[in-house]
Amino acid sequence: MYDNNPTLTGIGKEMDESKQGEVFFKETAGGAGRHFYIESYGCQMNFSDSEIVASILSEVGFQPTRNMEIADLILINTCSIREKAEETVRKRLRIFDKMKRNRPGTMVGVLGCMAERLKSKFLEEEKLVDMVIGPDSYRDLPNLVAGAEEGEKGVNVFLSREETYADISPLRLDGNGVTAFISIMRGCDNMCSFCVVPFTRGRERSRDCFSIVAEAKDLFERGYREVTLLGQNVDSYKWENPETGKVVTFAQLLEMVAHVHPDLRVRFSTSHPKDITDEVLHTMAKYENICKYIHLPMQSGNSRVLELMNRTYDREWYMDRVRAIYRIIPECAISSDIITGFCTETEAEHQDTLSMVEWASYSMSYMFFYSERPGTMAARKYEDDIPEEVKKRRLQEIVRLQNQVSFRHNQADIGKTFKVLIEGDSKKSDLEFKGRNTQNKMVVFPKLNGYQPGDYAWVKIKDATSATLIGEAVER
Ligand code: 5AD
Ligand code: SF4
């Protein structure tokens, strides 16, 4: 969890804060053999990667466990996006260290972005770690585990230009059995000056579209009713069929997944303002089962700051894309990522970000203050000159405004009826269901006989907070 993140976190459609560090688990009957325990931090891509790791480990006889105390292998899938994310991981490693003292022989591995960023330095700094494995090296995990069992420390942080894990069927861990993520591409070729991701996840590459559709079909057949297509920048998805030479774009991929079944909802994250095309918007408008929700990070509402951030669009361009979304898909909800206090940001420039929150009428935003990351273009070129208290005050102003805008957005839904995909019991009561509408808004309503998670219900909204719609199921 991040200090500077009052709501949720990660890339794109971020993980619920309550799930950060959540232990993935699906205990298999029997209990013989070795166990692994995995904690995940950061974005959905990381959570999705943990399911690939779980699949690779289960192939070599490891079973997942929720109980760290019985694990032979403890893994932590890490995030580097802000300093605070890395601090959280170091704290957890110290706790694992204590564990290890009680159970000598327990192996500890660091996966993900921090592994990639710090490489073998990790083994030097954190003596307790046995393995360091970057995001493109998970296939090598069984080898590294075998080495660790012999007392060897192992590092594999090789970044690939091809790896997409397309052939690996993720082991779905601790999910709700209704919604799942499908990774459609890896890496990032944008060079946003604040961002560590291009360094930790390498070059952008797209996954075979047929393996994506097959995964969506398989999930539907197993009862899942929603898939979220994941990528750092889904709009630049581009897969060339090696047999025909034909190129599949993101709009085409969306259409292929929408065709899997009309009852399978399709979401995606994250979109990039420079790349999102009208073609994608028209495809969304054409299919009822493609959800009317776009996560379109603005980062800043000021053109000079956007240029320093190397976002390659300006305020006008961003506004043009928002107008296009509301024109082509009038009921679409838009959310954003916002950074306050980027290098040299003035008060007037901060006001431009505030005015954009209002103008774009975001249903929600993920808001952060700038955290300098070693090695990034901003760290090399610009001074991190905005005092922390100013960054935090600006962040508070954005959060306050966004809360008002979200409240208004949700209040406008009172009296409307939405199709809601039931995900499970609400957090507060097992007499209520929770689910989402197409705009990705959380809807809570009293349970109805005969309904269960995975069903669609029509819900009339009676009340709303800035985070939740509250309603009652109605006949349709
Ligand atoms: N400092 C603060 N926020 C950042 N983000 C990415 N890098 C940084 C950083 N160095 C935010 C961006 C991005 C989201 C995933 O995290 O808003 O879209
Ligand atoms: Fe995800 Fe890595 Fe970025 Fe964190 S640093 S948000 S884990 S891609």
Coordinates of C-alpha atoms and ligand atoms in Angstrom, one line a residue:
M1 CA 0.0 0.0 0.0
Y2 CA 1.2 3.5 -0.7
D3 CA 1.3 6.4 1.6
N4 CA 0.4 8.8 -1.1
N5 CA -2.5 6.8 -2.4
P6 CA -5.7 7.6 -0.7
T7 CA -7.8 5.1 -2.7
L8 CA -6.3 2.5 -4.9
T9 CA -3.1 1.8 -6.5
G10 CA -1.1 0.3 -9.4
I11 CA -1.3 0.6 -13.1
G12 CA -4.5 0.9 -15.0
K13 CA -7.4 -0.7 -13.2
E14 CA -5.4 -1.0 -10.0
M15 CA -5.7 -3.5 -7.3
D16 CA -8.1 -2.7 -4.5
E17 CA -6.0 -1.4 -1.7
S18 CA -7.4 -4.0 0.6
K19 CA -5.8 -6.6 -1.7
Q20 CA -2.3 -5.2 -1.7
G21 CA 0.0 -7.9 -0.3
E22 CA -2.8 -10.3 -0.3
V23 CA -1.8 -13.9 -0.2
F24 CA -2.8 -15.9 -3.1
F25 CA -4.3 -19.2 -2.2
K26 CA -6.2 -22.1 -3.5
E27 CA -5.3 -25.0 -1.2
T28 CA -5.4 -28.3 -3.0
A29 CA -6.7 -31.3 -1.2
G30 CA -4.1 -33.8 0.2
G31 CA -1.4 -31.5 1.3
A32 CA 1.5 -33.8 0.4
G33 CA 4.6 -32.2 -1.2
R34 CA 6.1 -28.8 -1.0
H35 CA 4.2 -25.6 -0.5
F36 CA 4.8 -22.1 -1.7
Y37 CA 3.4 -18.9 -0.3
I38 CA 3.2 -15.7 -2.5
E39 CA 2.4 -12.1 -1.7
S40 CA 1.9 -9.6 -4.4
Y41 CA 2.2 -5.8 -4.4
G42 CA 1.7 -3.2 -7.1
C43 CA -0.4 -3.3 -10.2
Q44 CA -2.8 -5.9 -11.6
M45 CA -0.1 -7.0 -14.0
N46 CA 1.9 -8.1 -10.9
F47 CA -1.1 -10.0 -9.5
S48 CA -1.6 -11.6 -12.9
D49 CA 2.1 -12.5 -13.1
S50 CA 1.8 -14.2 -9.7
E51 CA -0.8 -16.5 -11.3
I52 CA 1.7 -17.4 -14.0
V53 CA 4.3 -18.1 -11.3
A54 CA 1.8 -20.3 -9.4
S55 CA 1.2 -22.3 -12.6
I56 CA 4.9 -22.8 -13.2
L57 CA 5.5 -23.9 -9.6
S58 CA 2.5 -26.3 -9.6
E59 CA 4.0 -28.0 -12.7
V60 CA 7.0 -29.0 -10.5
G61 CA 5.0 -30.2 -7.5
F62 CA 4.5 -27.1 -5.4
Q63 CA 1.1 -26.3 -3.9
P64 CA 0.0 -22.9 -3.0
T65 CA -0.6 -22.2 0.7
R66 CA -2.1 -19.2 2.6
N67 CA 0.0 -20.1 5.6
M68 CA 3.5 -18.7 5.5
E69 CA 4.4 -20.9 8.5
I70 CA 4.2 -24.1 6.5
A71 CA 5.7 -22.8 3.3
D72 CA 8.9 -24.3 1.9
L73 CA 9.2 -21.4 -0.5
I74 CA 8.2 -17.8 0.3
L75 CA 7.8 -15.4 -2.7
I76 CA 7.2 -11.7 -2.8
N77 CA 6.1 -10.1 -6.1
T78 CA 7.3 -6.6 -5.8
C79 CA 6.6 -3.1 -7.1
S80 CA 9.1 -0.2 -7.7
I81 CA 6.7 2.5 -8.9
R82 CA 7.2 4.7 -5.8
E83 CA 9.7 4.7 -3.0
K84 CA 7.0 3.8 -0.5
A85 CA 6.2 0.6 -2.4
E86 CA 9.8 -0.6 -2.0
E87 CA 9.8 0.3 1.7
T88 CA 6.8 -1.9 2.2
V89 CA 8.6 -4.8 0.6
R90 CA 11.7 -4.4 2.7
K91 CA 9.6 -4.5 5.8
R92 CA 8.0 -7.7 4.7
L93 CA 11.4 -9.2 4.0
R94 CA 12.4 -8.6 7.6
I95 CA 9.4 -10.5 8.8
F96 CA 10.2 -13.4 6.4
D97 CA 13.7 -13.3 7.9
K98 CA 12.3 -13.9 11.4
M99 CA 10.2 -16.7 10.1
K100 CA 13.3 -18.3 8.4
R101 CA 15.1 -18.4 11.7
N102 CA 12.4 -20.6 13.1
R103 CA 12.3 -22.8 10.1
P104 CA 15.8 -23.1 8.6
G105 CA 15.7 -24.3 5.0
T106 CA 12.8 -22.1 4.0
M107 CA 13.6 -20.4 0.8
V108 CA 12.8 -16.7 0.1
G109 CA 12.5 -15.3 -3.4
V110 CA 12.0 -11.8 -4.7
L111 CA 10.1 -11.4 -7.9
G112 CA 9.0 -8.6 -10.1
C113 CA 9.9 -5.0 -10.6
M114 CA 12.1 -4.5 -7.5
A115 CA 14.0 -7.7 -8.4
E116 CA 14.6 -6.2 -11.9
R117 CA 15.6 -2.8 -10.6
L118 CA 18.1 -3.9 -7.9
K119 CA 19.3 -7.2 -9.5
S120 CA 22.1 -8.9 -7.6
K121 CA 22.3 -5.9 -5.3
F122 CA 19.4 -7.5 -3.5
L123 CA 21.4 -10.5 -2.5
E124 CA 24.1 -8.3 -1.1
E125 CA 21.8 -5.9 0.7
E126 CA 19.3 -8.5 1.9
K127 CA 21.2 -11.5 2.9
L128 CA 18.1 -13.4 3.7
V129 CA 17.0 -13.6 0.0
D130 CA 17.8 -16.8 -1.9
M131 CA 16.5 -15.9 -5.3
V132 CA 16.0 -12.7 -7.3
I133 CA 13.8 -13.2 -10.4
G134 CA 12.8 -10.5 -12.9
P135 CA 9.4 -10.4 -14.7
D136 CA 10.6 -12.1 -17.8
S137 CA 12.4 -15.0 -16.1
Y138 CA 9.6 -16.9 -14.3
R139 CA 10.1 -20.0 -16.4
D140 CA 13.6 -20.3 -14.8
L141 CA 12.0 -20.4 -11.3
P142 CA 12.2 -24.2 -10.9
N143 CA 15.9 -24.2 -11.7
L144 CA 16.6 -21.4 -9.2
V145 CA 14.6 -23.2 -6.6
A146 CA 16.6 -26.4 -7.2
G147 CA 19.8 -24.4 -6.8
A148 CA 18.5 -22.8 -3.6
E149 CA 17.8 -26.2 -2.2
E150 CA 21.5 -26.9 -2.7
G151 CA 22.3 -23.7 -0.9
E152 CA 23.1 -21.7 -4.0
K153 CA 21.8 -18.1 -4.4
G154 CA 20.4 -17.4 -7.8
V155 CA 19.6 -14.3 -9.9
N156 CA 17.8 -14.2 -13.2
V157 CA 16.8 -10.7 -14.3
F158 CA 17.1 -11.2 -18.1
L159 CA 14.7 -9.0 -19.9
S160 CA 13.2 -10.6 -23.0
R161 CA 12.0 -9.1 -26.3
E162 CA 9.7 -12.1 -26.9
E163 CA 8.4 -13.6 -23.6
T164 CA 4.6 -13.3 -23.2
Y165 CA 4.0 -16.5 -21.3
A166 CA 1.3 -17.1 -23.9
D167 CA 1.3 -20.9 -23.5
I168 CA 1.0 -20.8 -19.7
S169 CA -2.4 -21.2 -18.3
P170 CA -2.5 -19.0 -15.1
L171 CA -3.4 -20.8 -11.9
R172 CA -6.3 -18.6 -10.7
L173 CA -5.6 -17.8 -7.1
D174 CA -7.9 -16.6 -4.5
G175 CA -10.2 -14.9 -7.0
N176 CA -14.0 -14.6 -6.9
G177 CA -14.5 -17.1 -9.7
V178 CA -16.3 -14.4 -11.7
T179 CA -13.7 -11.8 -12.8
A180 CA -10.2 -12.5 -14.1
F181 CA -7.3 -10.7 -15.7
I182 CA -5.7 -11.7 -19.0
S183 CA -2.4 -10.2 -19.8
I184 CA -2.3 -9.3 -23.5
M185 CA 1.1 -7.6 -23.7
R186 CA 4.2 -7.0 -21.6
G187 CA 6.7 -4.2 -21.1
C188 CA 6.4 -0.6 -22.2
D189 CA 8.1 1.5 -24.9
N190 CA 6.8 4.8 -23.7
M191 CA 9.4 6.8 -21.9
C192 CA 7.4 8.8 -19.4
S193 CA 10.2 10.6 -17.6
F194 CA 8.9 9.8 -14.1
C195 CA 8.4 6.1 -14.6
V196 CA 10.5 3.1 -13.7
V197 CA 8.4 0.6 -15.7
P198 CA 10.4 0.6 -19.0
F199 CA 13.5 -0.3 -16.9
T200 CA 11.8 -3.0 -14.9
R201 CA 9.6 -4.6 -17.5
G202 CA 11.5 -4.1 -20.6
R203 CA 10.4 -3.6 -24.2
E204 CA 6.8 -3.8 -25.3
R205 CA 5.6 -7.0 -26.9
S206 CA 2.1 -8.3 -27.7
R207 CA 0.8 -11.8 -27.1
D208 CA -0.6 -14.1 -29.7
C209 CA -4.3 -13.0 -30.1
F210 CA -5.5 -16.6 -30.5
S211 CA -4.0 -17.6 -27.1
I212 CA -5.8 -14.6 -25.6
V213 CA -9.2 -15.6 -27.1
A214 CA -8.6 -19.2 -26.0
E215 CA -7.9 -18.1 -22.4
A216 CA -11.1 -15.9 -22.4
K217 CA -13.1 -18.9 -23.8
D218 CA -11.7 -21.2 -21.2
L219 CA -12.5 -18.8 -18.4
F220 CA -16.1 -18.4 -19.7
E221 CA -16.6 -22.1 -19.7
R222 CA -15.4 -22.3 -16.1
G223 CA -18.0 -19.8 -15.0
Y224 CA -16.1 -16.6 -15.2
R225 CA -18.2 -13.7 -16.6
E226 CA -15.7 -10.8 -16.9
V227 CA -12.2 -10.5 -18.3
T228 CA -9.9 -7.5 -18.0
L229 CA -7.3 -7.3 -20.8
L230 CA -4.1 -6.0 -19.2
G231 CA -1.2 -4.1 -20.7
Q232 CA 0.8 -1.0 -19.8
N233 CA -0.5 0.6 -22.9
V234 CA -3.3 -1.6 -24.5
D235 CA -3.8 0.8 -27.4
S236 CA -0.5 -0.1 -28.9
Y237 CA -1.3 -3.8 -28.9
K238 CA -0.1 -5.1 -32.2
W239 CA 0.4 -8.8 -33.0
E240 CA 1.6 -10.0 -36.4
N241 CA 0.5 -13.4 -37.4
P242 CA 3.7 -15.2 -38.4
E243 CA 1.8 -17.3 -40.9
T244 CA -0.2 -14.7 -42.7
G245 CA 1.7 -11.6 -41.9
K246 CA -1.6 -10.0 -40.9
V247 CA -1.5 -7.5 -38.1
V248 CA -4.1 -7.5 -35.3
T249 CA -4.8 -4.2 -33.6
F250 CA -6.3 -3.6 -30.2
A251 CA -9.7 -2.7 -31.6
Q252 CA -9.7 -6.0 -33.5
L253 CA -8.6 -7.9 -30.5
L254 CA -11.4 -6.3 -28.4
E255 CA -13.9 -7.4 -31.0
M256 CA -12.5 -11.0 -31.0
V257 CA -12.8 -11.2 -27.2
A258 CA -16.3 -9.6 -27.3
H259 CA -17.4 -12.4 -29.6
V260 CA -16.5 -15.1 -27.1
H261 CA -19.9 -14.8 -25.6
P262 CA -22.4 -12.0 -25.1
D263 CA -22.5 -12.8 -21.4
L264 CA -18.8 -12.4 -21.0
R265 CA -18.0 -8.8 -20.1
V266 CA -14.8 -7.3 -21.5
R267 CA -12.7 -4.6 -19.8
F268 CA -9.3 -3.4 -20.5
S269 CA -6.5 -1.3 -18.9
T270 CA -4.5 0.9 -19.3
S271 CA -5.3 3.3 -22.2
H272 CA -2.8 5.9 -23.3
P273 CA -4.2 9.3 -24.4
K274 CA -1.7 9.5 -27.2
D275 CA -2.8 6.2 -28.7
I276 CA -6.5 5.6 -28.0
T277 CA -8.2 5.6 -31.4
D278 CA -11.8 6.4 -32.5
E279 CA -11.8 2.8 -33.9
V280 CA -11.5 1.5 -30.3
L281 CA -14.2 3.8 -29.2
H282 CA -16.6 2.7 -32.0
T283 CA -15.9 -1.0 -31.2
M284 CA -16.8 -0.3 -27.5
A285 CA -20.0 1.4 -28.6
K286 CA -20.9 -1.5 -30.9
Y287 CA -20.8 -4.3 -28.3
E288 CA -23.0 -4.3 -25.2
N289 CA -20.5 -6.6 -23.4
I290 CA -17.5 -4.3 -23.8
C291 CA -17.7 -2.2 -20.6
K292 CA -18.3 1.5 -20.9
Y293 CA -15.3 2.5 -18.8
I294 CA -11.9 3.9 -19.8
H295 CA -8.9 4.4 -17.6
L296 CA -7.2 7.3 -19.3
P297 CA -4.4 8.6 -17.1
M298 CA -3.9 12.4 -17.5
Q299 CA -0.9 12.7 -15.1
S300 CA -1.1 16.5 -15.3
G301 CA -3.5 19.0 -16.8
N302 CA -0.7 21.4 -17.9
S303 CA 1.0 21.2 -21.3
R304 CA 4.4 22.3 -20.1
V305 CA 4.5 19.7 -17.3
L306 CA 3.2 17.1 -19.7
E307 CA 6.1 17.9 -21.9
L308 CA 8.6 17.5 -19.0
M309 CA 6.9 14.2 -18.2
N310 CA 7.5 13.2 -21.9
R311 CA 3.8 12.1 -22.2
T312 CA 3.9 13.2 -25.9
Y313 CA 0.4 14.9 -25.7
D314 CA -0.7 18.2 -24.4
R315 CA -3.8 19.5 -22.6
E316 CA -5.6 20.1 -25.9
W317 CA -4.9 16.7 -27.2
Y318 CA -6.1 15.1 -23.9
M319 CA -9.3 17.2 -24.0
D320 CA -9.9 16.1 -27.6
R321 CA -9.7 12.4 -26.6
V322 CA -12.1 13.0 -23.7
R323 CA -14.6 14.8 -26.0
A324 CA -14.3 11.9 -28.5
I325 CA -15.1 9.4 -25.7
Y326 CA -18.2 11.2 -24.6
R327 CA -19.3 11.8 -28.2
I328 CA -19.0 8.2 -29.3
I329 CA -20.0 6.5 -26.0
P330 CA -22.1 9.0 -24.1
E331 CA -22.6 6.8 -21.1
C332 CA -18.9 6.0 -20.7
A333 CA -17.1 6.7 -17.4
I334 CA -13.5 7.9 -17.4
S335 CA -11.0 7.6 -14.6
S336 CA -7.5 9.0 -14.4
D337 CA -4.0 8.8 -12.8
I338 CA -2.7 12.1 -11.5
I339 CA 0.7 13.0 -10.2
T340 CA 1.2 16.2 -8.1
G341 CA 4.4 18.1 -7.5
F342 CA 6.3 16.9 -10.5
C343 CA 9.7 18.8 -11.0
T344 CA 9.2 22.6 -11.3
E345 CA 5.4 22.4 -11.2
T346 CA 4.0 25.9 -10.3
E347 CA 0.8 26.7 -8.5
A348 CA -0.8 27.8 -11.7
E349 CA 0.1 24.6 -13.4
H350 CA -1.4 22.7 -10.5
Q351 CA -4.6 24.6 -11.0
D352 CA -4.7 23.3 -14.6
T353 CA -4.7 19.8 -13.2
L354 CA -7.6 20.7 -10.8
S355 CA -9.6 22.3 -13.6
M356 CA -9.1 19.1 -15.7
V357 CA -10.5 16.9 -13.0
E358 CA -13.6 19.1 -13.0
W359 CA -13.9 19.4 -16.8
A360 CA -13.3 15.7 -17.6
S361 CA -15.7 14.7 -14.8
Y362 CA -13.8 11.6 -13.9
S363 CA -15.8 8.9 -12.1
M364 CA -12.6 8.3 -10.0
S365 CA -8.9 8.8 -10.0
Y366 CA -5.7 7.3 -8.6
M367 CA -3.7 10.2 -7.2
F368 CA -0.1 10.3 -6.1
F369 CA 2.6 12.8 -5.3
Y370 CA 5.7 12.6 -7.3
S371 CA 8.4 10.2 -6.0
E372 CA 11.7 10.3 -7.8
R373 CA 12.9 7.0 -9.1
P374 CA 16.6 6.3 -9.6
G375 CA 17.6 5.9 -13.2
T376 CA 14.5 7.5 -14.8
M377 CA 14.9 10.4 -17.2
A378 CA 13.4 12.8 -14.7
A379 CA 15.9 11.7 -12.0
R380 CA 18.7 12.3 -14.4
K381 CA 17.5 15.6 -16.0
Y382 CA 15.4 17.5 -13.5
E383 CA 15.7 18.5 -9.9
D384 CA 13.0 17.1 -7.6
D385 CA 12.5 20.6 -6.3
I386 CA 8.9 20.7 -5.0
P387 CA 9.0 20.4 -1.2
E388 CA 7.2 17.4 0.2
E389 CA 4.7 19.4 2.1
V390 CA 3.7 21.3 -1.1
K391 CA 3.4 18.0 -3.0
K392 CA 1.2 16.6 -0.3
R393 CA -1.0 19.8 0.0
R394 CA -1.5 19.7 -3.8
L395 CA -2.4 16.1 -3.6
Q396 CA -4.9 16.8 -0.9
E397 CA -6.5 19.5 -3.0
I398 CA -6.8 17.1 -5.9
V399 CA -8.2 14.3 -3.7
R400 CA -10.8 16.6 -2.2
L401 CA -12.0 17.8 -5.6
Q402 CA -12.0 14.3 -7.1
N403 CA -14.2 13.1 -4.1
Q404 CA -16.7 15.9 -4.9
V405 CA -16.7 15.1 -8.6
S406 CA -17.1 11.3 -7.9
F407 CA -19.9 12.1 -5.5
R408 CA -21.7 14.2 -8.1
H409 CA -21.1 11.5 -10.8
N410 CA -22.6 8.9 -8.5
Q411 CA -25.5 11.0 -7.4
A412 CA -26.5 11.5 -11.0
D413 CA -27.1 7.7 -11.1
I414 CA -29.8 7.8 -8.5
G415 CA -33.0 6.6 -10.2
K416 CA -31.2 4.8 -13.0
T417 CA -31.3 1.0 -13.5
F418 CA -28.1 -0.8 -14.2
K419 CA -27.1 -4.4 -15.2
V420 CA -24.8 -5.5 -12.5
L421 CA -22.5 -8.5 -12.5
I422 CA -22.7 -10.0 -9.0
E423 CA -19.1 -10.7 -7.7
G424 CA -20.0 -11.8 -4.1
D425 CA -21.1 -10.6 -0.7
S426 CA -20.7 -6.9 0.1
K427 CA -17.9 -6.0 2.4
K428 CA -20.3 -4.9 5.2
S429 CA -23.0 -7.6 5.1
D430 CA -23.6 -11.1 3.9
L431 CA -27.2 -10.1 3.4
E432 CA -26.1 -7.9 0.5
F433 CA -24.4 -8.6 -2.8
K434 CA -21.7 -6.4 -4.4
G435 CA -21.1 -6.2 -8.1
R436 CA -20.2 -3.7 -10.8
N437 CA -22.1 -1.9 -13.5
T438 CA -20.7 -1.3 -17.0
Q439 CA -19.1 2.0 -15.8
N440 CA -17.1 0.0 -13.3
K441 CA -18.9 1.4 -10.3
M442 CA -19.4 -0.7 -7.3
V443 CA -23.1 -1.4 -6.7
V444 CA -24.4 -2.9 -3.4
F445 CA -27.9 -4.3 -3.0
P446 CA -29.9 -6.7 -0.8
K447 CA -29.6 -10.3 -1.9
L448 CA -32.4 -11.9 -3.9
N449 CA -33.4 -15.5 -3.8
G450 CA -32.1 -17.6 -6.7
Y451 CA -29.2 -15.2 -7.5
Q452 CA -25.6 -16.0 -7.0
P453 CA -22.1 -14.6 -7.9
G454 CA -21.7 -14.7 -11.7
D455 CA -25.3 -13.8 -12.4
Y456 CA -26.4 -10.5 -13.8
A457 CA -29.0 -8.6 -11.9
W458 CA -30.9 -5.3 -12.8
V459 CA -30.5 -2.9 -10.0
K460 CA -32.3 0.4 -9.5
I461 CA -30.1 2.9 -7.7
K462 CA -31.6 4.6 -4.6
D463 CA -28.6 6.2 -3.0
A464 CA -24.9 6.9 -3.6
T465 CA -21.7 7.8 -1.9
S466 CA -18.5 9.0 -3.6
A467 CA -17.4 5.4 -3.9
T468 CA -20.5 3.2 -4.1
L469 CA -24.0 3.0 -5.6
I470 CA -26.7 1.5 -3.3
G471 CA -29.8 0.0 -4.9
E472 CA -32.4 -2.7 -5.1
A473 CA -32.8 -5.5 -7.6
V474 CA -35.8 -5.0 -10.0
E475 CA -37.5 -7.1 -12.7
R476 CA -36.4 -6.4 -16.3
Ligands
5AD1 N1 5.9 9.1 -8.7 C1 4.5 9.1 -8.5 N2 3.6 8.5 -9.2 C2 4.1 7.7 -10.2 N3 3.4 7.0 -11.1 C3 4.3 6.4 -11.9 N4 5.5 6.7 -11.6 C4 5.4 7.6 -10.5 C5 6.3 8.3 -9.7 N5 7.6 8.2 -10.0 C6 1.9 6.9 -11.2 C7 1.4 7.4 -12.5 C8 1.1 6.1 -13.2 C9 0.6 5.3 -12.0 C10 0.6 3.8 -12.3 O1 1.5 5.6 -11.0 O2 0.3 8.2 -12.3 O3 0.1 6.2 -14.2
SF4_2 FE1 3.4 -2.7 -11.8 FE2 6.0 -2.8 -11.8 FE3 4.9 -0.6 -12.4 FE4 4.8 -1.5 -9.9 S1 6.6 -0.8 -11.0 S2 3.0 -0.6 -11.0 S3 4.6 -3.7 -10.3 S4 4.8 -2.5 -13.6

